[in-house]
mmCIF file of C-alpha atoms in Angstrom:
data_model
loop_
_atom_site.group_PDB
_atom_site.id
_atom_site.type_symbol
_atom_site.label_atom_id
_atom_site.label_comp_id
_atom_site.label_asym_id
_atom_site.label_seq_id
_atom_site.Cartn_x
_atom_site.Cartn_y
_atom_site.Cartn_z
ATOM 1 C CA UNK A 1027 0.000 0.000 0.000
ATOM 2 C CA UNK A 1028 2.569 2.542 0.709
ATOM 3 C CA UNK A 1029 4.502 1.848 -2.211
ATOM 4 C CA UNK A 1030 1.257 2.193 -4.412
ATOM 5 C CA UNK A 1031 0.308 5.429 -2.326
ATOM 6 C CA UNK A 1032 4.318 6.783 -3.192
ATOM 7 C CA UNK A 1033 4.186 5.812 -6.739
ATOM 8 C CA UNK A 1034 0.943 7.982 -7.232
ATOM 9 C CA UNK A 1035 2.167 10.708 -5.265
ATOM 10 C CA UNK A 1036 5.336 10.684 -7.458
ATOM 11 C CA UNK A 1037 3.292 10.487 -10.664
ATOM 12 C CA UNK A 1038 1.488 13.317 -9.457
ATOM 13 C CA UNK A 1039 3.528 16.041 -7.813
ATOM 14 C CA UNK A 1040 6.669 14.997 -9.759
ATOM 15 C CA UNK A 1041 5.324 16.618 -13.394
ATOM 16 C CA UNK A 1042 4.726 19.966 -11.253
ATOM 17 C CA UNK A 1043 7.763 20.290 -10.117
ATOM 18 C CA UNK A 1044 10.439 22.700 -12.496
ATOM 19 C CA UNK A 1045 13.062 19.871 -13.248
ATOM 20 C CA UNK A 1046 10.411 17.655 -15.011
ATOM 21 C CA UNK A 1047 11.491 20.170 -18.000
ATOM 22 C CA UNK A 1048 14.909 19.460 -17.640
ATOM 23 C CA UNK A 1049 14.005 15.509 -17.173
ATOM 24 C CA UNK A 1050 11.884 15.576 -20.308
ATOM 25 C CA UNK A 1051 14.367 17.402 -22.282
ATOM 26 C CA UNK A 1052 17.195 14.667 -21.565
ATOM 27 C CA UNK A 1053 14.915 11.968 -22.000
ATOM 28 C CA UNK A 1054 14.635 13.370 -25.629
ATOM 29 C CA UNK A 1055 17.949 14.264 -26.092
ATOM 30 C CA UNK A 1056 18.896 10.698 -25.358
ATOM 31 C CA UNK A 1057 16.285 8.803 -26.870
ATOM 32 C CA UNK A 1058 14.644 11.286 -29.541
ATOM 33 C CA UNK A 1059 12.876 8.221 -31.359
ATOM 34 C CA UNK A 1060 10.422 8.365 -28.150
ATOM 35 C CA UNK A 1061 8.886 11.605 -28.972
ATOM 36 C CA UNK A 1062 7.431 14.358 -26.899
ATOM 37 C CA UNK A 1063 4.786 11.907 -25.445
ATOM 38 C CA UNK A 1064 6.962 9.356 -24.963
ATOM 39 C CA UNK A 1065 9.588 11.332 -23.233
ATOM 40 C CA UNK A 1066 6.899 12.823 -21.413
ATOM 41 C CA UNK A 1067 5.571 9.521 -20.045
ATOM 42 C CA UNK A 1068 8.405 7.643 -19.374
ATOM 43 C CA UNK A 1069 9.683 10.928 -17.352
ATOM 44 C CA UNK A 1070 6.299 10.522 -15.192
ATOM 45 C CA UNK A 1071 7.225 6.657 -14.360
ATOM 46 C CA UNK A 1072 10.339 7.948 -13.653
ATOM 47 C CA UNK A 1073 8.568 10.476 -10.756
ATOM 48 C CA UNK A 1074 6.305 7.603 -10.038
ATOM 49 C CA UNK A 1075 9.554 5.079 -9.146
ATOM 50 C CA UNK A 1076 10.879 7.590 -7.044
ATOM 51 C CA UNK A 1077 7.880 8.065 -5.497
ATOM 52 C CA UNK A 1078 7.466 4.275 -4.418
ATOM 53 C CA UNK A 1079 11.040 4.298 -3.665
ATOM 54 C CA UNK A 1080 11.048 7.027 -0.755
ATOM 55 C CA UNK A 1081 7.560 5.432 0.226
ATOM 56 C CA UNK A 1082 9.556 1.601 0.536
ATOM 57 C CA UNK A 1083 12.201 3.425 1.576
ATOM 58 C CA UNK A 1084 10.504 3.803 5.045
ATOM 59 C CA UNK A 1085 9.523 0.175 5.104
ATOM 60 C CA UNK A 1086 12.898 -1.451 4.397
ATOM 61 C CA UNK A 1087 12.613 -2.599 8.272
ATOM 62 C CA UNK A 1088 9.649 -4.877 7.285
ATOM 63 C CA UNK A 1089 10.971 -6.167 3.623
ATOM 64 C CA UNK A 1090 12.824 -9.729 3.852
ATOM 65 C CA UNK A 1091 14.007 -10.289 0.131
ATOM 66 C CA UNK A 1092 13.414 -13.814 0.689
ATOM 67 C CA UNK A 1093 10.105 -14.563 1.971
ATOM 68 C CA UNK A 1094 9.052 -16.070 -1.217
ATOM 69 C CA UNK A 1095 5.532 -13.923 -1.414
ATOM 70 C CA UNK A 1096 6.433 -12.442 -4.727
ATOM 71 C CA UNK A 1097 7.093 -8.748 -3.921
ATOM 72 C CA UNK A 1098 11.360 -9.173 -4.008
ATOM 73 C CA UNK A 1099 12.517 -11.622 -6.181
ATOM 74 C CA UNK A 1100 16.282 -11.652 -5.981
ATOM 75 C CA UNK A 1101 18.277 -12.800 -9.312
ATOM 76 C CA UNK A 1102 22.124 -13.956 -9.098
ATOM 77 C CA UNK A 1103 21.605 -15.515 -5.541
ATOM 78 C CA UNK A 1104 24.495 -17.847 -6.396
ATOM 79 C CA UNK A 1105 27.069 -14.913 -6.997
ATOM 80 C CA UNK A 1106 25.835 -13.532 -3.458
ATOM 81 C CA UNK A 1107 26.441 -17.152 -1.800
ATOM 82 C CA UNK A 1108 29.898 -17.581 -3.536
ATOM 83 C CA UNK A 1109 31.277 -14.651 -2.774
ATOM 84 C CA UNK A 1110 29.813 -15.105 0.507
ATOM 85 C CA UNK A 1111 31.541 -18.390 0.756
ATOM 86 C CA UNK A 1112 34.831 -17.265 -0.549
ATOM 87 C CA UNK A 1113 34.932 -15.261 2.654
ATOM 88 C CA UNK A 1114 34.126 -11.610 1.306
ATOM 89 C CA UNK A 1115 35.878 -9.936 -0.995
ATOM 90 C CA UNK A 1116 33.483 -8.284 -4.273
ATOM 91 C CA UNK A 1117 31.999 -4.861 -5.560
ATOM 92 C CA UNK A 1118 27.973 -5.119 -6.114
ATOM 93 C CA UNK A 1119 27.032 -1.681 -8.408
ATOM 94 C CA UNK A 1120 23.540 -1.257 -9.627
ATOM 95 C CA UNK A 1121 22.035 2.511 -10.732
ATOM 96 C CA UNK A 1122 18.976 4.333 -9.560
ATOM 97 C CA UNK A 1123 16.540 1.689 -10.965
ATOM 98 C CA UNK A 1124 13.478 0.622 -9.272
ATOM 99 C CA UNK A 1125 14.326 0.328 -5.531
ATOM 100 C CA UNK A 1126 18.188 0.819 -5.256
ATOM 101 C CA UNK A 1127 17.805 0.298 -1.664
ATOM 102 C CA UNK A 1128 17.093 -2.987 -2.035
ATOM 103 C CA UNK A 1129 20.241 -4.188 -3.077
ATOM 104 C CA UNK A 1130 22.277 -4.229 -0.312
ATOM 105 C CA UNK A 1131 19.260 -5.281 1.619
ATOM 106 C CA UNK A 1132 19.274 -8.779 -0.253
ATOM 107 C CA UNK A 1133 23.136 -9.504 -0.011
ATOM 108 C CA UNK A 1134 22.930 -8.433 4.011
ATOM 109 C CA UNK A 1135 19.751 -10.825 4.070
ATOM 110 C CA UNK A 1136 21.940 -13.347 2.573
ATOM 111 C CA UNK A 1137 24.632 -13.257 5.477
ATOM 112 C CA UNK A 1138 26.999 -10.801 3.454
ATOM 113 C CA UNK A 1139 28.022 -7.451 5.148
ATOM 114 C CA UNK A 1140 28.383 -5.103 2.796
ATOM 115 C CA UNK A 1141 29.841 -1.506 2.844
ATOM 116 C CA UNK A 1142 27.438 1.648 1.097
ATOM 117 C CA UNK A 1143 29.566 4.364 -1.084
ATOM 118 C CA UNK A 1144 27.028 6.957 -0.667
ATOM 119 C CA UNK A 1145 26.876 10.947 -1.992
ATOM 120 C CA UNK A 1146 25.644 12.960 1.211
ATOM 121 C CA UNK A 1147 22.616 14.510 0.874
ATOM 122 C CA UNK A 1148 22.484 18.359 0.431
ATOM 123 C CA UNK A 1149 20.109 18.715 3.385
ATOM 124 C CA UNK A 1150 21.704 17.253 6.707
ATOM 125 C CA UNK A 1151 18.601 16.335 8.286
ATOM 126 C CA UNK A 1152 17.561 14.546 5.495
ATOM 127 C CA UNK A 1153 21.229 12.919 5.197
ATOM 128 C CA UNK A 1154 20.686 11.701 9.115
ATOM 129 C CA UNK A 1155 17.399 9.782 8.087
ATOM 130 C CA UNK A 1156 18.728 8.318 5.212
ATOM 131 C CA UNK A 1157 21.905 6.614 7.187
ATOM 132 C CA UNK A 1158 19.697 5.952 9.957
ATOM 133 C CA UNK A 1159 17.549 3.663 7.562
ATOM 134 C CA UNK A 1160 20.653 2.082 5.984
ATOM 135 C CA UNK A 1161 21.927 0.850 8.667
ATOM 136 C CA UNK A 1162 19.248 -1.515 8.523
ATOM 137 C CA UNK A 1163 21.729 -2.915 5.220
ATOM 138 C CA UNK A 1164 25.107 -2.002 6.335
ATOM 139 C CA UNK A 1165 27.115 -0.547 9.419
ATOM 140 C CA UNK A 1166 29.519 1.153 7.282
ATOM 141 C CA UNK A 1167 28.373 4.015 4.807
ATOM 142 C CA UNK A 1168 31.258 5.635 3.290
ATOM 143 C CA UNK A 1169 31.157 9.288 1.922
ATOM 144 C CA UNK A 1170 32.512 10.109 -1.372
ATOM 145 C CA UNK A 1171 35.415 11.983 -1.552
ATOM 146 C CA UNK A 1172 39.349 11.365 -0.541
ATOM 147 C CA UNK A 1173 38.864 10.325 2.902
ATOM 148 C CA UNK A 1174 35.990 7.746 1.630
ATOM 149 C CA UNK A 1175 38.236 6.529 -1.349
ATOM 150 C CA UNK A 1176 41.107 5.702 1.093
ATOM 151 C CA UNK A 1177 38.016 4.010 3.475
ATOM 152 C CA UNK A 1178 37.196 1.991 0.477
ATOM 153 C CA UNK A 1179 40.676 0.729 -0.419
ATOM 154 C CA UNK A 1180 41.196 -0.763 3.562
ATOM 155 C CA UNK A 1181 37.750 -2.512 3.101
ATOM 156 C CA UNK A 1182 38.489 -4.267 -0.253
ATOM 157 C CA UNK A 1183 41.898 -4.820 1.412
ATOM 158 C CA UNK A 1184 40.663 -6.643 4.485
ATOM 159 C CA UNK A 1185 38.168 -8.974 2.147
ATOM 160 C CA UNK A 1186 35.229 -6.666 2.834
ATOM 161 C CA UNK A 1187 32.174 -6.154 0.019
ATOM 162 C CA UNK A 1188 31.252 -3.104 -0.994
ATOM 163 C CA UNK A 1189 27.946 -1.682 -3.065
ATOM 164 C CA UNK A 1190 28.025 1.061 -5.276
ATOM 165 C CA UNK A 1191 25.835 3.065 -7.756
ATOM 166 C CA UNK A 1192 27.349 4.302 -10.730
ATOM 167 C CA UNK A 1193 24.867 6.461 -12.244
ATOM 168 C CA UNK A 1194 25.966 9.768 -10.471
ATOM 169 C CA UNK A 1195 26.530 12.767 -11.888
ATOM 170 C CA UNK A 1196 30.808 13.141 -12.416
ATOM 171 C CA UNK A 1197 32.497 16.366 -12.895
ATOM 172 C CA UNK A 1198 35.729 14.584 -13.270
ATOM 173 C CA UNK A 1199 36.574 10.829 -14.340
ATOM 174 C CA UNK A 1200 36.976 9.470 -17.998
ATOM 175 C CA UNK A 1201 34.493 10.767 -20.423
ATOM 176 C CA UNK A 1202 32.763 7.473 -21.896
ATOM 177 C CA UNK A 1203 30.196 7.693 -24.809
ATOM 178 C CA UNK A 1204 26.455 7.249 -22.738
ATOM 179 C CA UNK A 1205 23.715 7.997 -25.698
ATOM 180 C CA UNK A 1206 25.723 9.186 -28.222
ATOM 181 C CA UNK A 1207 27.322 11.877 -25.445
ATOM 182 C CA UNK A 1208 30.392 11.736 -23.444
ATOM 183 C CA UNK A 1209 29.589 11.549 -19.946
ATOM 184 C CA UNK A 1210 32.127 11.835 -17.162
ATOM 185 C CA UNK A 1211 32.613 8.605 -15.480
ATOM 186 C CA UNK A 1212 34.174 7.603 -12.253
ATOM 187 C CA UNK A 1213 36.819 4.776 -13.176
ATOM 188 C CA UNK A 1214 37.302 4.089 -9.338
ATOM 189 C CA UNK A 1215 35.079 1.020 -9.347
ATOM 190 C CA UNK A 1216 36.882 -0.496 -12.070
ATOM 191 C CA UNK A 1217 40.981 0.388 -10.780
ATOM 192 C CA UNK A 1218 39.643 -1.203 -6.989
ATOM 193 C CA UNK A 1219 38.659 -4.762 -9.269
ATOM 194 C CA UNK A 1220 41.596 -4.540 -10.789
ATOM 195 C CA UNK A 1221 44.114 -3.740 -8.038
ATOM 196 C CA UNK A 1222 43.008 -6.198 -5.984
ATOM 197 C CA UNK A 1223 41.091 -8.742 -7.920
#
């Protein structure tokens, strides 16, 4: 219910808000053959996933990936219970598709601890919350930035597991075509894989 309830508040306050322009705009500039109508629609399930994110977002105390009732269904459980097995040691990355919290949820569920690279919110209250209900996934969040990146390095080091999205926004990084359009990418990710395998 409160995912429903998010996911129509989304669809419906997210159009009014001045960056569904800007949303629109980029959906077109990336995927013209869509059209305005398309671009506009697929920008308003975009408000509406957001919307039943922050609405699950609140529930992630109550969600257990594996109860089998059909609302999580968890593909790739074997990579979780290898690495798992193995004793630790592997980056899971995912981008802000349906509920990105969920992921660390399901390899935590699984008996994997795994450490958050997060962006901090711009408003610190709402940064507070948002720790506070990931620490329902993970004890360590680690901030982005040069103190993080060295926090990242020890965890790989001591055969920790780390999550990470990869869909920010990069001022600096390689450029990498994304649409037809250079877009600044973080290569961290990929020089922490292959430093220490």
């Amino acid at each position: 219910r409160a995912s429903n309830l998010g996911g129509r508040l989304g669809r419906t306050i997210g159009p009014r808000l001045s960056i569904h322009r800007r949303a629109v705009r980029h959906i077109s500039r990336a995927m013209p053959e869509l059209g305005s109508d398309g671009a506009e629609e697929v920008a308003r399930g975009m408000w509406e996933n957001l919307g039943r994110t922050f609405a699950e977002f609140a529930k992630l105390n109550t969600l257990d990936c594996y109860a089998g009732d059909g609302r999580i269904e968890v593909a790739g459980i074997e990579h979780i219970d290898r690495v798992r097995e193995a004793g630790g040691g592997a980056i899971f990355f995912s981008a802000h598709f349906a509920n990105w919290e969920i992921l660390p949820l399901s390899v935590t569920q699984r008996g994997l601890p795994v450490s958050l690279v997060y962006r901090s919110a711009n408003n610190p209250a709402v940064n507070d919350m948002i720790l506070r209900m990931r620490r329902l996934s993970t004890e360590t969040n680690v901030a982005k930035g040069a103190a993080g990146a060295r926090q990242l390095v020890n965890i790989i080091k001591n055969g920790g597991s780390l999550g990470i999205l990869i869909d920010q926004k990069q001022n600096a990084g390689i450029p990498v075509p994304f649409f037809g359009r250079d877009a600044m990418t973080a290569p961290a990710m990929a020089q922490l894989a292959l430093k220490f395998g």
